[in-house]
Amino acid sequence: MSIFEDDAEKKPVAHEIGSDLSLISVDELDDRIAILRQEIARLEEEKSSKQKSKNDAESLFR
């Protein structure tokens, strides 16, 4: 086992905010858009969950 194997196994980043898009194909752009939409949905779901918890706690102390 080489000490350099860990570097070779790293997966490429799905999308990096602000990266150069000029060399990316339309299909890859579609893939990145889908990944970002899934992440947005995940963030919104977590936000809703936290907002509900916050609202429940606030109503308890009124």
PDB file of N, CA, C and O in Angstrom:
ATOM      1  N   MET A   1       0.849  -1.185   0.000  1.00  0.00           N
ATOM      2  CA  MET A   1       0.000   0.000   0.000  1.00  0.00           C
ATOM      3  C   MET A   1       0.888   1.240   0.000  1.00  0.00           C
ATOM      4  O   MET A   1       1.746   1.408   0.840  1.00  0.00           O
ATOM      5  N   SER A   2       0.625   2.100  -0.936  1.00  0.00           N
ATOM      6  CA  SER A   2       1.398   3.323  -1.083  1.00  0.00           C
ATOM      7  C   SER A   2       0.817   4.435  -0.220  1.00  0.00           C
ATOM      8  O   SER A   2      -0.389   4.481   0.031  1.00  0.00           O
ATOM      9  N   ILE A   3       1.653   5.338   0.196  1.00  0.00           N
ATOM     10  CA  ILE A   3       1.170   6.479   0.982  1.00  0.00           C
ATOM     11  C   ILE A   3       0.375   7.444   0.109  1.00  0.00           C
ATOM     12  O   ILE A   3      -0.336   8.296   0.610  1.00  0.00           O
ATOM     13  N   PHE A   4       0.455   7.287  -1.208  1.00  0.00           N
ATOM     14  CA  PHE A   4      -0.242   8.181  -2.122  1.00  0.00           C
ATOM     15  C   PHE A   4      -1.616   7.662  -2.537  1.00  0.00           C
ATOM     16  O   PHE A   4      -2.355   8.346  -3.217  1.00  0.00           O
ATOM     17  N   GLU A   5      -2.002   6.474  -2.122  1.00  0.00           N
ATOM     18  CA  GLU A   5      -3.275   5.888  -2.527  1.00  0.00           C
ATOM     19  C   GLU A   5      -4.458   6.682  -2.011  1.00  0.00           C
ATOM     20  O   GLU A   5      -5.478   6.772  -2.679  1.00  0.00           O
ATOM     21  N   ASP A   6      -4.379   7.257  -0.830  1.00  0.00           N
ATOM     22  CA  ASP A   6      -5.485   8.036  -0.288  1.00  0.00           C
ATOM     23  C   ASP A   6      -5.820   9.218  -1.181  1.00  0.00           C
ATOM     24  O   ASP A   6      -6.984   9.565  -1.355  1.00  0.00           O
ATOM     25  N   ASP A   7      -4.816   9.856  -1.754  1.00  0.00           N
ATOM     26  CA  ASP A   7      -5.049  10.993  -2.633  1.00  0.00           C
ATOM     27  C   ASP A   7      -5.750  10.567  -3.913  1.00  0.00           C
ATOM     28  O   ASP A   7      -6.589  11.288  -4.441  1.00  0.00           O
ATOM     29  N   ALA A   8      -5.426   9.403  -4.439  1.00  0.00           N
ATOM     30  CA  ALA A   8      -6.013   8.922  -5.688  1.00  0.00           C
ATOM     31  C   ALA A   8      -7.467   8.519  -5.508  1.00  0.00           C
ATOM     32  O   ALA A   8      -8.234   8.541  -6.459  1.00  0.00           O
ATOM     33  N   GLU A   9      -7.890   8.168  -4.300  1.00  0.00           N
ATOM     34  CA  GLU A   9      -9.242   7.691  -4.056  1.00  0.00           C
ATOM     35  C   GLU A   9     -10.246   8.811  -3.789  1.00  0.00           C
ATOM     36  O   GLU A   9     -11.435   8.541  -3.682  1.00  0.00           O
ATOM     37  N   LYS A  10      -9.818  10.037  -3.672  1.00  0.00           N
ATOM     38  CA  LYS A  10     -10.734  11.138  -3.396  1.00  0.00           C
ATOM     39  C   LYS A  10     -11.690  11.331  -4.570  1.00  0.00           C
ATOM     40  O   LYS A  10     -11.284  11.334  -5.728  1.00  0.00           O
ATOM     41  N   LYS A  11     -12.970  11.507  -4.235  1.00  0.00           N
ATOM     42  CA  LYS A  11     -13.983  11.736  -5.259  1.00  0.00           C
ATOM     43  C   LYS A  11     -13.965  13.207  -5.664  1.00  0.00           C
ATOM     44  O   LYS A  11     -13.734  14.084  -4.832  1.00  0.00           O
ATOM     45  N   PRO A  12     -14.256  13.483  -6.927  1.00  0.00           N
ATOM     46  CA  PRO A  12     -14.329  14.886  -7.331  1.00  0.00           C
ATOM     47  C   PRO A  12     -15.553  15.566  -6.699  1.00  0.00           C
ATOM     48  O   PRO A  12     -16.551  14.912  -6.408  1.00  0.00           O
ATOM     49  N   VAL A  13     -15.438  16.842  -6.485  1.00  0.00           N
ATOM     50  CA  VAL A  13     -16.536  17.609  -5.913  1.00  0.00           C
ATOM     51  C   VAL A  13     -17.660  17.692  -6.940  1.00  0.00           C
ATOM     52  O   VAL A  13     -17.416  17.936  -8.122  1.00  0.00           O
ATOM     53  N   ALA A  14     -18.897  17.471  -6.486  1.00  0.00           N
ATOM     54  CA  ALA A  14     -20.033  17.510  -7.398  1.00  0.00           C
ATOM     55  C   ALA A  14     -20.205  18.914  -7.985  1.00  0.00           C
ATOM     56  O   ALA A  14     -20.441  19.067  -9.169  1.00  0.00           O
ATOM     57  N   HIS A  15     -20.080  19.914  -7.150  1.00  0.00           N
ATOM     58  CA  HIS A  15     -20.154  21.284  -7.634  1.00  0.00           C
ATOM     59  C   HIS A  15     -19.510  22.191  -6.605  1.00  0.00           C
ATOM     60  O   HIS A  15     -19.745  22.058  -5.408  1.00  0.00           O
ATOM     61  N   GLU A  16     -18.739  23.109  -7.084  1.00  0.00           N
ATOM     62  CA  GLU A  16     -18.116  24.100  -6.217  1.00  0.00           C
ATOM     63  C   GLU A  16     -18.680  25.467  -6.602  1.00  0.00           C
ATOM     64  O   GLU A  16     -18.610  25.860  -7.776  1.00  0.00           O
ATOM     65  N   ILE A  17     -19.254  26.148  -5.646  1.00  0.00           N
ATOM     66  CA  ILE A  17     -19.845  27.461  -5.889  1.00  0.00           C
ATOM     67  C   ILE A  17     -18.790  28.389  -6.477  1.00  0.00           C
ATOM     68  O   ILE A  17     -17.681  28.493  -5.974  1.00  0.00           O
ATOM     69  N   GLY A  18     -19.139  29.046  -7.577  1.00  0.00           N
ATOM     70  CA  GLY A  18     -18.246  30.009  -8.209  1.00  0.00           C
ATOM     71  C   GLY A  18     -17.251  29.407  -9.178  1.00  0.00           C
ATOM     72  O   GLY A  18     -16.430  30.121  -9.740  1.00  0.00           O
ATOM     73  N   SER A  19     -17.326  28.088  -9.401  1.00  0.00           N
ATOM     74  CA  SER A  19     -16.361  27.453 -10.305  1.00  0.00           C
ATOM     75  C   SER A  19     -16.631  27.831 -11.762  1.00  0.00           C
ATOM     76  O   SER A  19     -17.730  28.246 -12.127  1.00  0.00           O
ATOM     77  N   ASP A  20     -15.617  27.684 -12.604  1.00  0.00           N
ATOM     78  CA  ASP A  20     -15.713  27.990 -14.029  1.00  0.00           C
ATOM     79  C   ASP A  20     -16.632  26.970 -14.696  1.00  0.00           C
ATOM     80  O   ASP A  20     -16.389  25.762 -14.627  1.00  0.00           O
ATOM     81  N   LEU A  21     -17.684  27.425 -15.339  1.00  0.00           N
ATOM     82  CA  LEU A  21     -18.655  26.536 -15.964  1.00  0.00           C
ATOM     83  C   LEU A  21     -18.456  26.415 -17.475  1.00  0.00           C
ATOM     84  O   LEU A  21     -19.149  25.644 -18.130  1.00  0.00           O
ATOM     85  N   SER A  22     -17.510  27.132 -18.024  1.00  0.00           N
ATOM     86  CA  SER A  22     -17.356  27.191 -19.475  1.00  0.00           C
ATOM     87  C   SER A  22     -16.947  25.869 -20.114  1.00  0.00           C
ATOM     88  O   SER A  22     -17.246  25.633 -21.282  1.00  0.00           O
ATOM     89  N   LEU A  23     -16.311  24.988 -19.372  1.00  0.00           N
ATOM     90  CA  LEU A  23     -15.854  23.719 -19.938  1.00  0.00           C
ATOM     91  C   LEU A  23     -16.773  22.543 -19.607  1.00  0.00           C
ATOM     92  O   LEU A  23     -16.454  21.398 -19.919  1.00  0.00           O
ATOM     93  N   ILE A  24     -17.923  22.822 -19.007  1.00  0.00           N
ATOM     94  CA  ILE A  24     -18.832  21.769 -18.563  1.00  0.00           C
ATOM     95  C   ILE A  24     -19.929  21.565 -19.598  1.00  0.00           C
ATOM     96  O   ILE A  24     -20.501  22.524 -20.118  1.00  0.00           O
ATOM     97  N   SER A  25     -20.232  20.298 -19.886  1.00  0.00           N
ATOM     98  CA  SER A  25     -21.257  19.971 -20.878  1.00  0.00           C
ATOM     99  C   SER A  25     -22.651  20.292 -20.342  1.00  0.00           C
ATOM    100  O   SER A  25     -22.859  20.451 -19.131  1.00  0.00           O
ATOM    101  N   VAL A  26     -23.615  20.336 -21.251  1.00  0.00           N
ATOM    102  CA  VAL A  26     -25.007  20.584 -20.872  1.00  0.00           C
ATOM    103  C   VAL A  26     -25.498  19.476 -19.939  1.00  0.00           C
ATOM    104  O   VAL A  26     -26.177  19.743 -18.943  1.00  0.00           O
ATOM    105  N   ASP A  27     -25.145  18.227 -20.247  1.00  0.00           N
ATOM    106  CA  ASP A  27     -25.564  17.115 -19.390  1.00  0.00           C
ATOM    107  C   ASP A  27     -24.992  17.238 -17.986  1.00  0.00           C
ATOM    108  O   ASP A  27     -25.688  16.985 -17.000  1.00  0.00           O
ATOM    109  N   GLU A  28     -23.732  17.625 -17.889  1.00  0.00           N
ATOM    110  CA  GLU A  28     -23.127  17.787 -16.573  1.00  0.00           C
ATOM    111  C   GLU A  28     -23.749  18.971 -15.835  1.00  0.00           C
ATOM    112  O   GLU A  28     -23.942  18.916 -14.618  1.00  0.00           O
ATOM    113  N   LEU A  29     -24.087  20.020 -16.547  1.00  0.00           N
ATOM    114  CA  LEU A  29     -24.775  21.152 -15.914  1.00  0.00           C
ATOM    115  C   LEU A  29     -26.129  20.701 -15.368  1.00  0.00           C
ATOM    116  O   LEU A  29     -26.514  21.065 -14.255  1.00  0.00           O
ATOM    117  N   ASP A  30     -26.853  19.888 -16.158  1.00  0.00           N
ATOM    118  CA  ASP A  30     -28.136  19.347 -15.687  1.00  0.00           C
ATOM    119  C   ASP A  30     -27.948  18.515 -14.422  1.00  0.00           C
ATOM    120  O   ASP A  30     -28.746  18.605 -13.481  1.00  0.00           O
ATOM    121  N   ASP A  31     -26.885  17.704 -14.394  1.00  0.00           N
ATOM    122  CA  ASP A  31     -26.595  16.893 -13.210  1.00  0.00           C
ATOM    123  C   ASP A  31     -26.316  17.766 -11.998  1.00  0.00           C
ATOM    124  O   ASP A  31     -26.816  17.504 -10.897  1.00  0.00           O
ATOM    125  N   ARG A  32     -25.543  18.802 -12.202  1.00  0.00           N
ATOM    126  CA  ARG A  32     -25.212  19.703 -11.087  1.00  0.00           C
ATOM    127  C   ARG A  32     -26.447  20.447 -10.597  1.00  0.00           C
ATOM    128  O   ARG A  32     -26.626  20.638  -9.396  1.00  0.00           O
ATOM    129  N   ILE A  33     -27.291  20.862 -11.519  1.00  0.00           N
ATOM    130  CA  ILE A  33     -28.542  21.537 -11.138  1.00  0.00           C
ATOM    131  C   ILE A  33     -29.402  20.602 -10.297  1.00  0.00           C
ATOM    132  O   ILE A  33     -29.964  21.010  -9.275  1.00  0.00           O
ATOM    133  N   ALA A  34     -29.490  19.341 -10.699  1.00  0.00           N
ATOM    134  CA  ALA A  34     -30.279  18.364  -9.939  1.00  0.00           C
ATOM    135  C   ALA A  34     -29.706  18.182  -8.535  1.00  0.00           C
ATOM    136  O   ALA A  34     -30.462  18.132  -7.552  1.00  0.00           O
ATOM    137  N   ILE A  35     -28.393  18.092  -8.432  1.00  0.00           N
ATOM    138  CA  ILE A  35     -27.738  17.946  -7.126  1.00  0.00           C
ATOM    139  C   ILE A  35     -28.039  19.155  -6.244  1.00  0.00           C
ATOM    140  O   ILE A  35     -28.374  19.018  -5.062  1.00  0.00           O
ATOM    141  N   LEU A  36     -27.939  20.337  -6.822  1.00  0.00           N
ATOM    142  CA  LEU A  36     -28.186  21.560  -6.048  1.00  0.00           C
ATOM    143  C   LEU A  36     -29.652  21.670  -5.636  1.00  0.00           C
ATOM    144  O   LEU A  36     -29.957  22.100  -4.519  1.00  0.00           O
ATOM    145  N   ARG A  37     -30.572  21.264  -6.504  1.00  0.00           N
ATOM    146  CA  ARG A  37     -32.001  21.288  -6.144  1.00  0.00           C
ATOM    147  C   ARG A  37     -32.286  20.332  -4.985  1.00  0.00           C
ATOM    148  O   ARG A  37     -33.070  20.659  -4.082  1.00  0.00           O
ATOM    149  N   GLN A  38     -31.655  19.159  -5.016  1.00  0.00           N
ATOM    150  CA  GLN A  38     -31.819  18.210  -3.909  1.00  0.00           C
ATOM    151  C   GLN A  38     -31.270  18.795  -2.614  1.00  0.00           C
ATOM    152  O   GLN A  38     -31.871  18.633  -1.548  1.00  0.00           O
ATOM    153  N   GLU A  39     -30.159  19.470  -2.706  1.00  0.00           N
ATOM    154  CA  GLU A  39     -29.564  20.078  -1.511  1.00  0.00           C
ATOM    155  C   GLU A  39     -30.441  21.213  -0.992  1.00  0.00           C
ATOM    156  O   GLU A  39     -30.622  21.360   0.217  1.00  0.00           O
ATOM    157  N   ILE A  40     -31.009  22.002  -1.886  1.00  0.00           N
ATOM    158  CA  ILE A  40     -31.920  23.073  -1.468  1.00  0.00           C
ATOM    159  C   ILE A  40     -33.128  22.484  -0.749  1.00  0.00           C
ATOM    160  O   ILE A  40     -33.546  22.978   0.300  1.00  0.00           O
ATOM    161  N   ALA A  41     -33.686  21.412  -1.289  1.00  0.00           N
ATOM    162  CA  ALA A  41     -34.837  20.760  -0.654  1.00  0.00           C
ATOM    163  C   ALA A  41     -34.462  20.249   0.737  1.00  0.00           C
ATOM    164  O   ALA A  41     -35.238  20.387   1.693  1.00  0.00           O
ATOM    165  N   ARG A  42     -33.282  19.674   0.861  1.00  0.00           N
ATOM    166  CA  ARG A  42     -32.812  19.172   2.154  1.00  0.00           C
ATOM    167  C   ARG A  42     -32.650  20.314   3.156  1.00  0.00           C
ATOM    168  O   ARG A  42     -33.047  20.216   4.325  1.00  0.00           O
ATOM    169  N   LEU A  43     -32.095  21.431   2.701  1.00  0.00           N
ATOM    170  CA  LEU A  43     -31.920  22.597   3.570  1.00  0.00           C
ATOM    171  C   LEU A  43     -33.261  23.178   4.000  1.00  0.00           C
ATOM    172  O   LEU A  43     -33.460  23.535   5.169  1.00  0.00           O
ATOM    173  N   GLU A  44     -34.199  23.263   3.062  1.00  0.00           N
ATOM    174  CA  GLU A  44     -35.521  23.806   3.397  1.00  0.00           C
ATOM    175  C   GLU A  44     -36.261  22.903   4.379  1.00  0.00           C
ATOM    176  O   GLU A  44     -36.947  23.396   5.278  1.00  0.00           O
ATOM    177  N   GLU A  45     -36.109  21.589   4.221  1.00  0.00           N
ATOM    178  CA  GLU A  45     -36.732  20.651   5.144  1.00  0.00           C
ATOM    179  C   GLU A  45     -36.163  20.814   6.551  1.00  0.00           C
ATOM    180  O   GLU A  45     -36.904  20.840   7.535  1.00  0.00           O
ATOM    181  N   GLU A  46     -34.863  20.954   6.647  1.00  0.00           N
ATOM    182  CA  GLU A  46     -34.223  21.153   7.957  1.00  0.00           C
ATOM    183  C   GLU A  46     -34.641  22.488   8.569  1.00  0.00           C
ATOM    184  O   GLU A  46     -34.900  22.582   9.770  1.00  0.00           O
ATOM    185  N   LYS A  47     -34.723  23.511   7.741  1.00  0.00           N
ATOM    186  CA  LYS A  47     -35.157  24.826   8.223  1.00  0.00           C
ATOM    187  C   LYS A  47     -36.581  24.745   8.770  1.00  0.00           C
ATOM    188  O   LYS A  47     -36.869  25.277   9.841  1.00  0.00           O
ATOM    189  N   SER A  48     -37.459  24.069   8.051  1.00  0.00           N
ATOM    190  CA  SER A  48     -38.844  23.926   8.508  1.00  0.00           C
ATOM    191  C   SER A  48     -38.919  23.187   9.835  1.00  0.00           C
ATOM    192  O   SER A  48     -39.677  23.563  10.734  1.00  0.00           O
ATOM    193  N   SER A  49     -38.116  22.139   9.959  1.00  0.00           N
ATOM    194  CA  SER A  49     -38.089  21.369  11.194  1.00  0.00           C
ATOM    195  C   SER A  49     -37.621  22.232  12.366  1.00  0.00           C
ATOM    196  O   SER A  49     -38.222  22.210  13.448  1.00  0.00           O
ATOM    197  N   LYS A  50     -36.581  22.995  12.135  1.00  0.00           N
ATOM    198  CA  LYS A  50     -36.048  23.859  13.196  1.00  0.00           C
ATOM    199  C   LYS A  50     -37.031  24.988  13.526  1.00  0.00           C
ATOM    200  O   LYS A  50     -37.191  25.353  14.688  1.00  0.00           O
ATOM    201  N   GLN A  51     -37.701  25.518  12.517  1.00  0.00           N
ATOM    202  CA  GLN A  51     -38.680  26.582  12.749  1.00  0.00           C
ATOM    203  C   GLN A  51     -39.846  26.052  13.573  1.00  0.00           C
ATOM    204  O   GLN A  51     -40.326  26.728  14.482  1.00  0.00           O
ATOM    205  N   LYS A  52     -40.288  24.823  13.278  1.00  0.00           N
ATOM    206  CA  LYS A  52     -41.373  24.224  14.044  1.00  0.00           C
ATOM    207  C   LYS A  52     -40.962  24.041  15.497  1.00  0.00           C
ATOM    208  O   LYS A  52     -41.731  24.357  16.413  1.00  0.00           O
ATOM    209  N   SER A  53     -39.743  23.545  15.712  1.00  0.00           N
ATOM    210  CA  SER A  53     -39.250  23.372  17.086  1.00  0.00           C
ATOM    211  C   SER A  53     -39.181  24.705  17.808  1.00  0.00           C
ATOM    212  O   SER A  53     -39.554  24.808  18.977  1.00  0.00           O
ATOM    213  N   LYS A  54     -38.735  25.731  17.117  1.00  0.00           N
ATOM    214  CA  LYS A  54     -38.631  27.068  17.714  1.00  0.00           C
ATOM    215  C   LYS A  54     -40.024  27.582  18.073  1.00  0.00           C
ATOM    216  O   LYS A  54     -40.243  28.111  19.167  1.00  0.00           O
ATOM    217  N   ASN A  55     -40.972  27.428  17.149  1.00  0.00           N
ATOM    218  CA  ASN A  55     -42.338  27.892  17.394  1.00  0.00           C
ATOM    219  C   ASN A  55     -42.971  27.142  18.558  1.00  0.00           C
ATOM    220  O   ASN A  55     -43.675  27.735  19.382  1.00  0.00           O
ATOM    221  N   ASP A  56     -42.744  25.822  18.624  1.00  0.00           N
ATOM    222  CA  ASP A  56     -43.278  25.028  19.737  1.00  0.00           C
ATOM    223  C   ASP A  56     -42.701  25.506  21.070  1.00  0.00           C
ATOM    224  O   ASP A  56     -43.435  25.627  22.053  1.00  0.00           O
ATOM    225  N   ALA A  57     -41.402  25.770  21.101  1.00  0.00           N
ATOM    226  CA  ALA A  57     -40.775  26.235  22.338  1.00  0.00           C
ATOM    227  C   ALA A  57     -41.292  27.609  22.720  1.00  0.00           C
ATOM    228  O   ALA A  57     -41.562  27.864  23.908  1.00  0.00           O
ATOM    229  N   GLU A  58     -41.445  28.490  21.767  1.00  0.00           N
ATOM    230  CA  GLU A  58     -41.954  29.829  22.075  1.00  0.00           C
ATOM    231  C   GLU A  58     -43.374  29.784  22.592  1.00  0.00           C
ATOM    232  O   GLU A  58     -43.729  30.529  23.498  1.00  0.00           O
ATOM    233  N   SER A  59     -44.198  28.905  22.031  1.00  0.00           N
ATOM    234  CA  SER A  59     -45.584  28.817  22.490  1.00  0.00           C
ATOM    235  C   SER A  59     -45.671  28.246  23.901  1.00  0.00           C
ATOM    236  O   SER A  59     -46.613  28.530  24.647  1.00  0.00           O
ATOM    237  N   LEU A  60     -44.713  27.439  24.292  1.00  0.00           N
ATOM    238  CA  LEU A  60     -44.680  26.873  25.630  1.00  0.00           C
ATOM    239  C   LEU A  60     -44.409  27.937  26.674  1.00  0.00           C
ATOM    240  O   LEU A  60     -44.918  27.859  27.799  1.00  0.00           O
ATOM    241  N   PHE A  61     -43.632  28.938  26.339  1.00  0.00           N
ATOM    242  CA  PHE A  61     -43.228  29.957  27.310  1.00  0.00           C
ATOM    243  C   PHE A  61     -44.075  31.218  27.250  1.00  0.00           C
ATOM    244  O   PHE A  61     -43.740  32.217  27.851  1.00  0.00           O
ATOM    245  N   ARG A  62     -45.182  31.171  26.553  1.00  0.00           N
ATOM    246  CA  ARG A  62     -46.077  32.351  26.490  1.00  0.00           C
ATOM    247  C   ARG A  62     -47.082  32.328  27.593  1.00  0.00           C
ATOM    248  O   ARG A  62     -47.509  31.449  28.154  1.00  0.00           O
TER     249      ARG A  62
END
